[in-house]
Amino acid sequence: MQDKSILVVSENERERTDLTQTLEKIGYDNILSAQGGGNAWAFLKSKKIDCVISSYDMEDMSGIALLKILRREESVADLPFFLTHSAFTKIKVIKAGQIGVTGLFVIPYNEEGMRDKLCRAIEKIKDPMVLQVEESLEKGIDLIEKQEFVQALEVFKSLVNQKENPEYYFNIGYIKTSQGQHSEAIEAFSKATQLDRLFVKAYEAMGRAYKALGDAQKCEECLQVAAEIYMDTDKLGSAEDILNEILEAGTNSLNVFNTLGVLHRKKGDVEQALRQYKKALKVHPDEPYIYYNIGRLYLDMKNTTKAKVYFQAALDKDHGFEEAKQVIKAIDLGLV
């Protein structure tokens, strides 16, 4: 374990010292230190690290914010990352789990538990289910390279349609969190986020296979799913690349324009989001959710007058649109 490097991150010098001493007691010698999340990220960009252990709460950049950055970067997306705190609440466990934390260490530390979790994470001992999915993905990609597209699609379909998909494990994580079983919850969340990263590659590969077979509709459907997974995991650049690829293929799809609108709204570019939503309206002028999404954009811009116009248009298209009714009521009451 002496050759494995661990980066300890905290704004509190005493916390960094205590954690370093604990790690040394359980057999780790190559321990580096960073004062806060910003310094840690700068450090990680310049040096190879085998594991990060970060404080959850920090003012400059929280442990959660640092974890988000790492999970978006392909080069360090799989880096073992642990968070420390004296009392993890259910909300904190869910937030950490959704982003893909490797594990949690409660202060004061349980040395035996820490040794076991670090060993498994740093040595990259993977769950059998994750290994099975990795093997299926590699097999499918190999078949595509051999231009055996039909066989590749059979492998990918079997993979993405299996019962124990990412959503299954996310649900297990939520259940375990509600039961106060935080270690089991994080284990399930970790498995879910690992599978998400594999599934998105599978859907991308399926799209390429369908494209090679001349099935433009199926190609678009698979790439759309891949883009949505990227968006759910906050990889907006990857999602935008895929959506633009679909557009370059000559599609005139409501789904693509709508998803691009959501993507640009997430990026904070409301003007670009508005342009994409209006393109979606040209394709499907009677779709109430597009009007609703435009209304939300105008709320972001603090323009409640225009927002209400679009929420009312959504309601006119669908008289049972409860969300639109509620927002219009809130606007009239001056609550938004």
mmCIF file of C-alpha atoms in Angstrom, residues 77-194:
data_model
loop_
_atom_site.group_PDB
_atom_site.id
_atom_site.type_symbol
_atom_site.label_atom_id
_atom_site.label_comp_id
_atom_site.label_asym_id
_atom_site.label_seq_id
_atom_site.Cartn_x
_atom_site.Cartn_y
_atom_site.Cartn_z
ATOM 1 C CA ALA A 77 -14.152 9.841 -13.768
ATOM 2 C CA ASP A 78 -13.379 6.498 -12.091
ATOM 3 C CA LEU A 79 -11.016 7.873 -9.428
ATOM 4 C CA PRO A 80 -11.955 6.522 -5.959
ATOM 5 C CA PHE A 81 -13.442 9.427 -4.008
ATOM 6 C CA PHE A 82 -14.518 9.348 -0.349
ATOM 7 C CA LEU A 83 -16.260 12.032 1.692
ATOM 8 C CA THR A 84 -15.847 12.642 5.418
ATOM 9 C CA HIS A 85 -18.306 14.145 7.899
ATOM 10 C CA SER A 86 -19.178 13.832 11.569
ATOM 11 C CA ALA A 87 -22.876 13.168 10.836
ATOM 12 C CA PHE A 88 -24.173 12.280 7.379
ATOM 13 C CA THR A 89 -27.859 13.129 6.963
ATOM 14 C CA LYS A 90 -30.100 11.243 4.523
ATOM 15 C CA ILE A 91 -30.055 14.220 2.142
ATOM 16 C CA LYS A 92 -26.247 14.317 2.164
ATOM 17 C CA VAL A 93 -26.042 10.573 1.531
ATOM 18 C CA ILE A 94 -28.411 10.839 -1.451
ATOM 19 C CA LYS A 95 -26.572 13.847 -2.939
ATOM 20 C CA ALA A 96 -23.222 12.097 -2.647
ATOM 21 C CA GLY A 97 -24.606 8.826 -3.971
ATOM 22 C CA GLN A 98 -26.270 10.387 -7.010
ATOM 23 C CA ILE A 99 -23.008 11.998 -8.093
ATOM 24 C CA GLY A 100 -21.006 8.787 -7.674
ATOM 25 C CA VAL A 101 -19.115 8.920 -4.386
ATOM 26 C CA THR A 102 -17.123 5.763 -3.676
ATOM 27 C CA GLY A 103 -17.800 5.751 0.050
ATOM 28 C CA LEU A 104 -18.312 7.732 3.245
ATOM 29 C CA PHE A 105 -16.085 7.947 6.327
ATOM 30 C CA VAL A 106 -17.732 9.113 9.537
ATOM 31 C CA ILE A 107 -15.641 11.121 12.027
ATOM 32 C CA PRO A 108 -14.259 9.717 14.345
ATOM 33 C CA TYR A 109 -12.939 7.131 11.924
ATOM 34 C CA ASN A 110 -13.398 3.381 12.115
ATOM 35 C CA GLU A 111 -9.887 2.265 11.144
ATOM 36 C CA GLU A 112 -10.825 -1.298 10.216
ATOM 37 C CA GLY A 113 -13.734 -0.170 8.044
ATOM 38 C CA MET A 114 -11.562 2.489 6.422
ATOM 39 C CA ARG A 115 -8.809 -0.020 5.625
ATOM 40 C CA ASP A 116 -11.280 -2.389 3.969
ATOM 41 C CA LYS A 117 -13.048 0.297 1.877
ATOM 42 C CA LEU A 118 -9.793 1.888 0.714
ATOM 43 C CA CYS A 119 -8.251 -1.453 -0.212
ATOM 44 C CA ARG A 120 -11.237 -2.462 -2.346
ATOM 45 C CA ALA A 121 -11.471 0.950 -4.021
ATOM 46 C CA ILE A 122 -7.782 1.526 -4.725
ATOM 47 C CA GLU A 123 -7.198 -2.030 -5.936
ATOM 48 C CA LYS A 124 -10.296 -1.553 -8.145
ATOM 49 C CA ILE A 125 -12.067 -4.691 -6.952
ATOM 50 C CA LYS A 126 -15.278 -4.383 -8.982
ATOM 51 C CA ASP A 127 -18.710 -5.831 -8.403
ATOM 52 C CA PRO A 128 -19.426 -8.936 -10.546
ATOM 53 C CA MET A 129 -22.438 -7.218 -12.118
ATOM 54 C CA VAL A 130 -20.319 -4.260 -13.257
ATOM 55 C CA LEU A 131 -17.666 -6.623 -14.633
ATOM 56 C CA GLN A 132 -20.317 -8.528 -16.563
ATOM 57 C CA VAL A 133 -21.624 -5.318 -18.138
ATOM 58 C CA GLU A 134 -18.068 -4.243 -19.036
ATOM 59 C CA GLU A 135 -17.477 -7.581 -20.757
ATOM 60 C CA SER A 136 -20.743 -7.289 -22.731
ATOM 61 C CA LEU A 137 -19.880 -3.742 -23.788
ATOM 62 C CA GLU A 138 -16.413 -4.788 -24.970
ATOM 63 C CA LYS A 139 -17.899 -7.741 -26.878
ATOM 64 C CA GLY A 140 -20.433 -5.512 -28.625
ATOM 65 C CA ILE A 141 -17.832 -2.886 -29.569
ATOM 66 C CA ASP A 142 -15.544 -5.624 -30.886
ATOM 67 C CA LEU A 143 -18.386 -6.913 -33.097
ATOM 68 C CA ILE A 144 -18.958 -3.390 -34.460
ATOM 69 C CA GLU A 145 -15.270 -3.104 -35.341
ATOM 70 C CA LYS A 146 -15.653 -6.374 -37.234
ATOM 71 C CA GLN A 147 -18.731 -4.836 -38.966
ATOM 72 C CA GLU A 148 -20.954 -7.553 -37.511
ATOM 73 C CA PHE A 149 -23.652 -5.000 -36.679
ATOM 74 C CA VAL A 150 -26.661 -7.284 -36.218
ATOM 75 C CA GLN A 151 -24.790 -9.478 -33.722
ATOM 76 C CA ALA A 152 -23.511 -6.372 -31.935
ATOM 77 C CA LEU A 153 -27.061 -5.057 -31.554
ATOM 78 C CA GLU A 154 -28.156 -8.366 -30.025
ATOM 79 C CA VAL A 155 -25.426 -8.006 -27.374
ATOM 80 C CA PHE A 156 -26.312 -4.377 -26.629
ATOM 81 C CA LYS A 157 -30.062 -5.022 -26.464
ATOM 82 C CA SER A 158 -29.488 -7.839 -23.979
ATOM 83 C CA LEU A 159 -27.280 -5.519 -21.928
ATOM 84 C CA VAL A 160 -29.587 -2.476 -21.726
ATOM 85 C CA ASN A 161 -32.753 -4.534 -21.214
ATOM 86 C CA GLN A 162 -31.459 -6.491 -18.231
ATOM 87 C CA LYS A 163 -33.410 -6.287 -14.992
ATOM 88 C CA GLU A 164 -30.573 -4.939 -12.868
ATOM 89 C CA ASN A 165 -29.986 -1.687 -14.744
ATOM 90 C CA PRO A 166 -28.765 1.638 -13.255
ATOM 91 C CA GLU A 167 -32.297 2.726 -12.258
ATOM 92 C CA TYR A 168 -32.737 -0.500 -10.285
ATOM 93 C CA TYR A 169 -29.663 0.246 -8.182
ATOM 94 C CA PHE A 170 -30.554 3.928 -7.763
ATOM 95 C CA ASN A 171 -33.876 2.796 -6.299
ATOM 96 C CA ILE A 172 -32.082 0.406 -3.940
ATOM 97 C CA GLY A 173 -29.903 3.335 -2.862
ATOM 98 C CA TYR A 174 -32.937 5.481 -2.022
ATOM 99 C CA ILE A 175 -34.564 2.643 -0.085
ATOM 100 C CA LYS A 176 -31.423 1.889 1.928
ATOM 101 C CA THR A 177 -30.962 5.600 2.692
ATOM 102 C CA SER A 178 -34.537 5.867 4.000
ATOM 103 C CA GLN A 179 -33.813 2.872 6.222
ATOM 104 C CA GLY A 180 -30.702 4.552 7.624
ATOM 105 C CA GLN A 181 -28.408 1.946 6.031
ATOM 106 C CA HIS A 182 -25.992 4.460 4.580
ATOM 107 C CA SER A 183 -23.116 2.118 3.687
ATOM 108 C CA GLU A 184 -25.459 -0.174 1.768
ATOM 109 C CA ALA A 185 -27.039 2.874 0.099
ATOM 110 C CA ILE A 186 -23.707 4.214 -1.130
ATOM 111 C CA GLU A 187 -22.752 0.763 -2.405
ATOM 112 C CA ALA A 188 -25.955 0.685 -4.492
ATOM 113 C CA PHE A 189 -25.523 4.274 -5.711
ATOM 114 C CA SER A 190 -21.909 3.556 -6.664
ATOM 115 C CA LYS A 191 -22.971 0.541 -8.692
ATOM 116 C CA ALA A 192 -25.691 2.605 -10.389
ATOM 117 C CA THR A 193 -23.327 5.407 -11.425
ATOM 118 C CA GLN A 194 -20.735 2.912 -12.712
#
